């Protein structure tokens, strides 16, 4: 027995209506969820210099927003955030490396678009009327900027200056050929100067002399050049030839002397009582060391010594020692042995003071 077709059609229609209702509910729920999610999304306006980017996202962390929007930050870069009329703004501040030369000192710092004046104020660097700045105070700093602040001071200074003396030569037929004699010792002069001096960061950069006044005139050094008869040829085994102002040694060396004097001379050696190998001036005794009264003959004086009886040519000597009995025109000549001292004894000697 067959069921009526009307019942089957009714059931089919009910299933179709149920399917449509279920599908409608699912679509409604999906639409509601989408609308809810859209309601929580935010739009950000990102300003990076001349570049402006508008970006909508569910992210709330500015670093994440910048990353999603493709805006990368370098080291020392930063940003600021602000809500304007329901829109979030992010302003990127790019780091600018600036080198500041301030009064000769170098400072490397990071700036973020401020002016030169603002940067100097941030660094606590004062600028006065004596300063010269490479950029205007209202100039915006930029990456790689070399900013200079130089302190320039101009002063008027008075000081003394030396006037070097000149050397003049003149021929003298009374002096043997090859011998020179100083007739007039040279002496430098003095000058008082006034100058305008410019200092940059404490270092002198320019000096302009304004006035010069001679306070002491220089004295020329006058040297006589011998044009007379040449001195006799040296005899290596002979005695020195002593002329007027010169001494020709047997070796051929010519010494010049400025003046001469006569003293009473005795002899001493390092083994004498109270003596040793060290002189009063700290040198080591040797042939040529002589003890003097330093008030009469200053230490360090070089002399050529001969005995007036012609028996002793002591030769070149230096005043380096002293003694209790050496007063005034008394002198002790050093000899290496006691026997040599006894042989010399006490003699009158002539001192030629070497120039």
Short mmCIF file of C-alpha atoms in Angstrom, two decimals:
data_model
loop_
_atom_site.label_atom_id
_atom_site.label_comp_id
_atom_site.label_asym_id
_atom_site.label_seq_id
_atom_site.Cartn_x
_atom_site.Cartn_y
_atom_site.Cartn_z
CA UNK A 1 0.00 0.00 0.00
CA UNK A 2 1.58 3.38 -1.06
CA UNK A 3 1.78 6.61 1.11
CA UNK A 4 0.33 9.74 -0.37
CA UNK A 5 2.88 12.05 -2.19
CA UNK A 6 1.62 15.08 -0.31
CA UNK A 7 3.28 13.93 2.93
CA UNK A 8 6.72 13.52 1.27
CA UNK A 9 6.63 16.95 -0.33
CA UNK A 10 5.68 18.56 2.96
CA UNK A 11 8.67 16.99 4.75
CA UNK A 12 11.05 18.08 2.00
CA UNK A 13 9.82 21.62 2.24
CA UNK A 14 10.31 21.60 6.01
CA UNK A 15 13.92 20.37 5.65
CA UNK A 16 14.67 23.09 3.10
CA UNK A 17 13.27 25.79 5.39
CA UNK A 18 15.30 24.42 8.31
CA UNK A 19 18.51 24.46 6.19
CA UNK A 20 17.85 28.03 5.08
CA UNK A 21 17.24 29.16 8.65
CA UNK A 22 20.44 27.47 9.89
CA UNK A 23 22.46 29.00 7.08
CA UNK A 24 20.99 32.43 7.84
CA UNK A 25 21.92 32.12 11.51
CA UNK A 26 25.51 31.16 10.60
CA UNK A 27 25.81 34.07 8.18
CA UNK A 28 24.33 36.44 10.77
CA UNK A 29 26.80 35.26 13.41
CA UNK A 30 29.74 35.62 11.02
CA UNK A 31 28.62 39.08 10.01
CA UNK A 32 28.15 40.06 13.65
CA UNK A 33 31.66 38.82 14.54
CA UNK A 34 33.18 40.66 11.59
CA UNK A 35 31.41 43.85 12.58
CA UNK A 36 32.58 43.41 16.16
CA UNK A 37 36.16 42.89 15.08
CA UNK A 38 36.03 45.92 12.77
CA UNK A 39 34.76 48.00 15.63
CA UNK A 40 37.99 47.22 17.62
CA UNK A 41 40.55 47.92 14.78
CA UNK A 42 42.53 51.20 14.84
CA UNK A 43 43.84 53.42 12.08
CA UNK A 44 47.28 54.92 12.52
CA UNK A 45 48.80 57.89 10.67
CA UNK A 46 52.59 57.38 10.63
CA UNK A 47 54.82 60.37 9.79
CA UNK A 48 58.44 59.61 8.95
CA UNK A 49 60.00 62.84 7.71
CA UNK A 50 58.39 63.60 4.35
CA UNK A 51 56.77 60.16 4.22
CA UNK A 52 53.21 59.71 5.61
CA UNK A 53 51.67 56.22 5.93
CA UNK A 54 48.06 55.43 6.95
CA UNK A 55 47.68 51.92 8.37
CA UNK A 56 44.76 50.09 10.04
CA UNK A 57 45.53 47.22 12.39
CA UNK A 58 44.33 45.41 15.52
CA UNK A 59 47.83 45.93 17.05
CA UNK A 60 48.15 48.46 19.86
CA UNK A 61 51.93 48.44 20.47
CA UNK A 62 53.56 51.27 18.41
CA UNK A 63 56.64 49.12 17.71
CA UNK A 64 54.40 46.38 16.28
CA UNK A 65 52.39 48.90 14.25
CA UNK A 66 55.58 50.37 12.75
CA UNK A 67 56.87 46.91 11.94
CA UNK A 68 53.61 45.89 10.22
CA UNK A 69 53.57 49.17 8.28
CA UNK A 70 57.10 48.54 7.03
CA UNK A 71 58.70 51.43 8.92
CA UNK A 72 62.01 50.27 10.44
CA UNK A 73 63.90 52.05 13.20
CA UNK A 74 67.69 52.38 13.34
CA UNK A 75 69.80 52.60 16.47
CA UNK A 76 68.99 55.75 18.49
CA UNK A 77 65.83 56.41 16.40
CA UNK A 78 62.72 57.10 18.49
CA UNK A 79 59.08 58.13 18.03
CA UNK A 80 56.20 59.96 19.69
CA UNK A 81 52.49 58.98 19.77
CA UNK A 82 49.33 61.10 20.01
CA UNK A 83 45.57 60.58 19.56
CA UNK A 84 44.00 63.20 17.28
CA UNK A 85 40.26 63.16 16.46
CA UNK A 86 39.97 59.43 17.08
CA UNK A 87 43.05 58.64 14.96
CA UNK A 88 46.31 57.48 16.46
CA UNK A 89 49.40 59.31 15.16
CA UNK A 90 52.98 58.06 15.33
CA UNK A 91 55.77 60.52 14.51
CA UNK A 92 59.17 58.95 13.86
CA UNK A 93 62.18 60.93 15.12
CA UNK A 94 65.31 59.95 13.19
CA UNK A 95 68.63 60.20 15.09
CA UNK A 96 71.09 62.74 13.67
CA UNK A 97 74.78 62.37 14.50
CA UNK A 98 76.28 65.83 15.08
CA UNK A 99 79.91 66.74 15.88
CA UNK A 100 80.24 69.91 17.98
CA UNK A 101 83.58 71.77 18.09
CA UNK A 102 83.21 74.07 21.10
CA UNK A 103 86.15 76.27 22.10
CA UNK A 104 88.61 73.66 20.83
CA UNK A 105 86.87 70.70 22.50
CA UNK A 106 85.10 68.05 20.40
CA UNK A 107 81.75 66.53 21.44
CA UNK A 108 79.82 63.96 19.41
CA UNK A 109 76.12 63.91 20.19
CA UNK A 110 72.74 62.75 18.86
CA UNK A 111 70.07 65.25 17.81
CA UNK A 112 66.45 64.84 16.72
CA UNK A 113 65.68 67.73 14.43
CA UNK A 114 66.12 70.57 16.90
CA UNK A 115 67.75 73.87 15.96
CA UNK A 116 71.40 74.71 16.57
CA UNK A 117 70.40 76.97 19.47
CA UNK A 118 68.28 74.24 21.07
CA UNK A 119 71.09 71.70 20.69
CA UNK A 120 73.65 74.02 22.32
CA UNK A 121 71.21 74.69 25.15
CA UNK A 122 70.65 70.94 25.61
CA UNK A 123 74.43 70.46 25.88
CA UNK A 124 74.73 73.42 28.32
CA UNK A 125 77.12 75.24 25.97
CA UNK A 126 76.92 79.01 26.31
CA UNK A 127 77.50 81.36 23.39
CA UNK A 128 78.80 84.90 24.01
CA UNK A 129 79.54 87.91 21.84
CA UNK A 130 83.16 86.76 21.42
CA UNK A 131 82.04 83.49 19.82
CA UNK A 132 81.83 82.80 16.10
CA UNK A 133 79.33 80.07 15.10
CA UNK A 134 79.52 78.14 11.86
CA UNK A 135 75.69 77.89 11.57
CA UNK A 136 72.88 80.21 12.62
CA UNK A 137 71.13 79.47 15.91
CA UNK A 138 67.83 78.92 14.05
CA UNK A 139 69.37 76.43 11.60
CA UNK A 140 67.90 72.92 11.87
CA UNK A 141 70.56 70.32 12.61
CA UNK A 142 71.08 67.47 10.18
CA UNK A 143 72.80 64.12 10.17
CA UNK A 144 76.58 64.50 9.81
CA UNK A 145 76.62 68.21 10.73
CA UNK A 146 79.97 69.71 11.84
CA UNK A 147 79.03 72.54 14.19
CA UNK A 148 81.79 74.96 15.27
CA UNK A 149 81.74 77.52 18.07
CA UNK A 150 85.09 79.34 18.23
CA UNK A 151 86.04 81.89 20.89
CA UNK A 152 87.97 84.66 19.10
CA UNK A 153 89.69 87.30 21.24
CA UNK A 154 92.01 90.10 20.04
CA UNK A 155 94.29 91.68 22.65
CA UNK A 156 96.97 94.36 22.57
CA UNK A 157 100.19 93.08 24.12
CA UNK A 158 103.53 94.76 24.94
CA UNK A 159 106.68 92.63 25.09
CA UNK A 160 110.47 92.79 24.69
CA UNK A 161 112.25 91.47 21.63
CA UNK A 162 115.95 90.75 21.08
CA UNK A 163 117.85 92.58 18.34
CA UNK A 164 120.64 90.21 17.23
CA UNK A 165 124.06 91.82 16.92
CA UNK A 166 126.04 91.66 13.70
CA UNK A 167 129.60 90.38 13.19
CA UNK A 168 132.11 92.55 11.32
CA UNK A 169 135.56 91.47 10.20
CA UNK A 170 138.55 93.73 9.60
CA UNK A 171 142.06 92.99 8.39
CA UNK A 172 144.93 93.55 10.82
CA UNK A 173 148.51 93.35 9.52
CA UNK A 174 149.88 93.15 13.07
CA UNK A 175 148.29 89.73 13.55
CA UNK A 176 149.82 86.71 11.83
CA UNK A 177 147.93 85.12 8.97
CA UNK A 178 145.46 82.44 10.02
CA UNK A 179 144.85 84.03 13.44
CA UNK A 180 141.68 85.89 14.41
CA UNK A 181 141.24 88.12 17.42
CA UNK A 182 138.01 89.51 18.86
CA UNK A 183 138.43 93.27 19.16
CA UNK A 184 134.92 94.10 20.33
CA UNK A 185 132.63 91.46 21.87
CA UNK A 186 129.17 91.55 20.34
CA UNK A 187 126.09 92.29 22.40
CA UNK A 188 122.44 91.88 21.45
CA UNK A 189 120.08 94.83 21.70
CA UNK A 190 116.55 95.07 23.07
CA UNK A 191 113.33 96.39 21.55
CA UNK A 192 109.93 97.07 23.15
CA UNK A 193 107.09 96.04 20.86
CA UNK A 194 103.33 96.52 20.94
CA UNK A 195 101.23 94.10 18.88
CA UNK A 196 97.63 93.17 18.28
CA UNK A 197 97.33 89.43 18.96
CA UNK A 198 94.36 87.29 17.92
CA UNK A 199 93.59 84.11 19.87
CA UNK A 200 91.19 81.41 18.65
CA UNK A 201 90.12 79.11 21.46
CA UNK A 202 93.12 80.27 23.49
CA UNK A 203 95.72 79.66 20.78
CA UNK A 204 97.48 82.50 18.99
CA UNK A 205 96.59 82.61 15.29
CA UNK A 206 97.70 86.08 14.23
CA UNK A 207 100.08 88.78 15.48
CA UNK A 208 100.35 92.26 13.98
CA UNK A 209 103.16 94.50 15.28
CA UNK A 210 101.85 98.02 15.87
CA UNK A 211 104.89 99.83 17.33
CA UNK A 212 108.61 99.09 17.87
CA UNK A 213 110.90 101.12 20.16
CA UNK A 214 114.61 100.35 20.53
CA UNK A 215 115.50 100.43 24.24
CA UNK A 216 119.06 99.16 23.86
CA UNK A 217 121.06 99.33 20.63
CA UNK A 218 123.02 96.21 19.63
CA UNK A 219 126.81 96.26 19.63
CA UNK A 220 128.51 94.71 16.63
CA UNK A 221 131.15 92.06 17.24
CA UNK A 222 134.41 93.14 15.59
CA UNK A 223 136.92 90.43 14.71
CA UNK A 224 140.40 91.21 13.46
CA UNK A 225 141.68 88.83 10.80
CA UNK A 226 145.44 88.51 10.70
CA UNK A 227 147.07 89.53 7.43
CA UNK A 228 150.65 89.83 8.74
CA UNK A 229 153.52 87.42 8.43
CA UNK A 230 152.47 83.80 8.91
CA UNK A 231 153.54 82.16 12.15
CA UNK A 232 156.55 79.90 12.00
CA UNK A 233 155.89 76.31 11.12
CA UNK A 234 155.22 74.15 14.13
CA UNK A 235 157.96 71.87 15.41
CA UNK A 236 156.35 68.64 16.72
CA UNK A 237 159.25 68.19 19.12
CA UNK A 238 159.74 71.84 19.93
CA UNK A 239 158.15 74.32 22.28
CA UNK A 240 155.00 76.34 21.68
CA UNK A 241 155.33 79.69 19.97
CA UNK A 242 153.59 82.38 21.97
CA UNK A 243 152.69 85.53 20.06
CA UNK A 244 150.46 88.52 20.65
CA UNK A 245 147.05 86.93 21.34
CA UNK A 246 147.89 83.48 20.02
CA UNK A 247 149.79 80.32 20.97
CA UNK A 248 151.06 77.94 18.28
CA UNK A 249 151.35 74.44 19.72
CA UNK A 250 153.93 71.95 18.44
CA UNK A 251 151.03 69.97 16.96
CA UNK A 252 150.17 72.90 14.71
CA UNK A 253 147.03 73.84 16.68
CA UNK A 254 146.58 77.57 17.24
CA UNK A 255 145.13 78.77 20.56
CA UNK A 256 143.98 82.33 21.15
CA UNK A 257 144.09 84.09 24.50
CA UNK A 258 142.41 87.26 25.72
CA UNK A 259 144.83 88.34 28.47
CA UNK A 260 147.55 87.03 30.75
CA UNK A 261 148.53 87.17 34.43
CA UNK A 262 151.32 86.08 36.76
CA UNK A 263 150.84 83.79 39.80
CA UNK A 264 152.91 82.00 42.41
CA UNK A 265 152.53 78.29 41.70
CA UNK A 266 153.17 75.15 43.73
CA UNK A 267 152.38 71.49 42.99
CA UNK A 268 150.15 68.83 44.57
CA UNK A 269 149.05 65.24 43.94
CA UNK A 270 146.12 63.05 45.00
CA UNK A 271 148.15 61.28 47.73
CA UNK A 272 148.79 64.50 49.66
CA UNK A 273 147.07 64.86 53.04
CA UNK A 274 143.44 65.91 52.58
CA UNK A 275 143.49 65.15 48.83
CA UNK A 276 141.93 62.39 46.75
CA UNK A 277 141.00 61.71 43.14
CA UNK A 278 137.95 64.01 43.18
CA UNK A 279 138.18 67.80 42.81
CA UNK A 280 136.11 70.44 44.58
CA UNK A 281 133.94 70.71 41.44
CA UNK A 282 133.35 66.94 41.26
CA UNK A 283 135.73 66.13 38.40
CA UNK A 284 138.55 63.58 38.51
CA UNK A 285 142.05 64.98 38.98
CA UNK A 286 144.41 64.65 35.99
CA UNK A 287 147.29 66.42 34.31
CA UNK A 288 145.86 69.85 33.60
CA UNK A 289 143.81 70.16 36.80
CA UNK A 290 144.73 73.23 38.86
CA UNK A 291 143.59 74.45 42.28
CA UNK A 292 142.72 78.15 42.45
CA UNK A 293 141.08 80.75 44.64
CA UNK A 294 137.68 80.85 42.84
CA UNK A 295 137.26 84.47 43.94
CA UNK A 296 140.38 85.29 41.94
CA UNK A 297 140.05 82.81 39.07
CA UNK A 298 136.50 81.38 38.53
CA UNK A 299 135.99 77.63 38.26
CA UNK A 300 135.98 76.41 34.67
CA UNK A 301 138.52 78.98 33.45
CA UNK A 302 140.78 77.56 30.71
CA UNK A 303 144.41 78.63 30.71
CA UNK A 304 147.77 77.86 29.13
CA UNK A 305 150.47 77.81 31.83
CA UNK A 306 154.25 78.16 31.51
CA UNK A 307 156.86 78.82 34.19
CA UNK A 308 158.66 82.11 33.89
CA UNK A 309 162.04 80.41 34.20
CA UNK A 310 161.28 78.51 30.96
CA UNK A 311 161.80 75.08 32.54
CA UNK A 312 158.13 74.03 32.69
CA UNK A 313 155.44 74.19 30.03
CA UNK A 314 152.45 72.91 31.99
CA UNK A 315 150.18 73.48 28.98
CA UNK A 316 146.41 73.67 28.87
CA UNK A 317 144.81 73.68 32.33
CA UNK A 318 141.33 74.11 33.81
CA UNK A 319 140.46 75.67 37.19
CA UNK A 320 138.59 72.80 38.91
CA UNK A 321 139.97 72.51 42.46
CA UNK A 322 140.79 74.62 45.52
CA UNK A 323 142.85 74.40 48.71
CA UNK A 324 143.12 75.95 52.15
CA UNK A 325 146.40 77.73 51.37
CA UNK A 326 145.35 78.85 47.89
CA UNK A 327 144.47 82.52 48.30
CA UNK A 328 144.57 85.35 45.76
CA UNK A 329 147.34 84.98 43.18
CA UNK A 330 148.33 81.48 44.44
CA UNK A 331 147.84 78.32 42.40
CA UNK A 332 148.48 74.59 42.79
CA UNK A 333 149.30 72.53 39.67
CA UNK A 334 148.36 68.84 39.76
CA UNK A 335 151.03 66.24 38.98
CA UNK A 336 150.41 62.47 38.97
CA UNK A 337 153.32 61.64 41.35
CA UNK A 338 154.88 63.04 44.48
CA UNK A 339 158.32 63.05 42.84
CA UNK A 340 157.07 65.36 40.06
CA UNK A 341 155.65 67.70 42.68
CA UNK A 342 159.02 67.88 44.51
CA UNK A 343 160.80 68.55 41.22
CA UNK A 344 158.45 71.42 40.34
CA UNK A 345 158.68 72.96 43.79
CA UNK A 346 157.61 76.62 43.89
CA UNK A 347 157.79 78.76 40.76
CA UNK A 348 156.38 81.92 39.26
CA UNK A 349 154.16 81.13 36.25
CA UNK A 350 152.43 83.07 33.53
CA UNK A 351 148.76 82.26 32.83
CA UNK A 352 147.38 82.84 29.32
CA UNK A 353 143.58 82.96 29.57
CA UNK A 354 142.23 81.15 26.54
CA UNK A 355 139.38 82.64 24.56
#
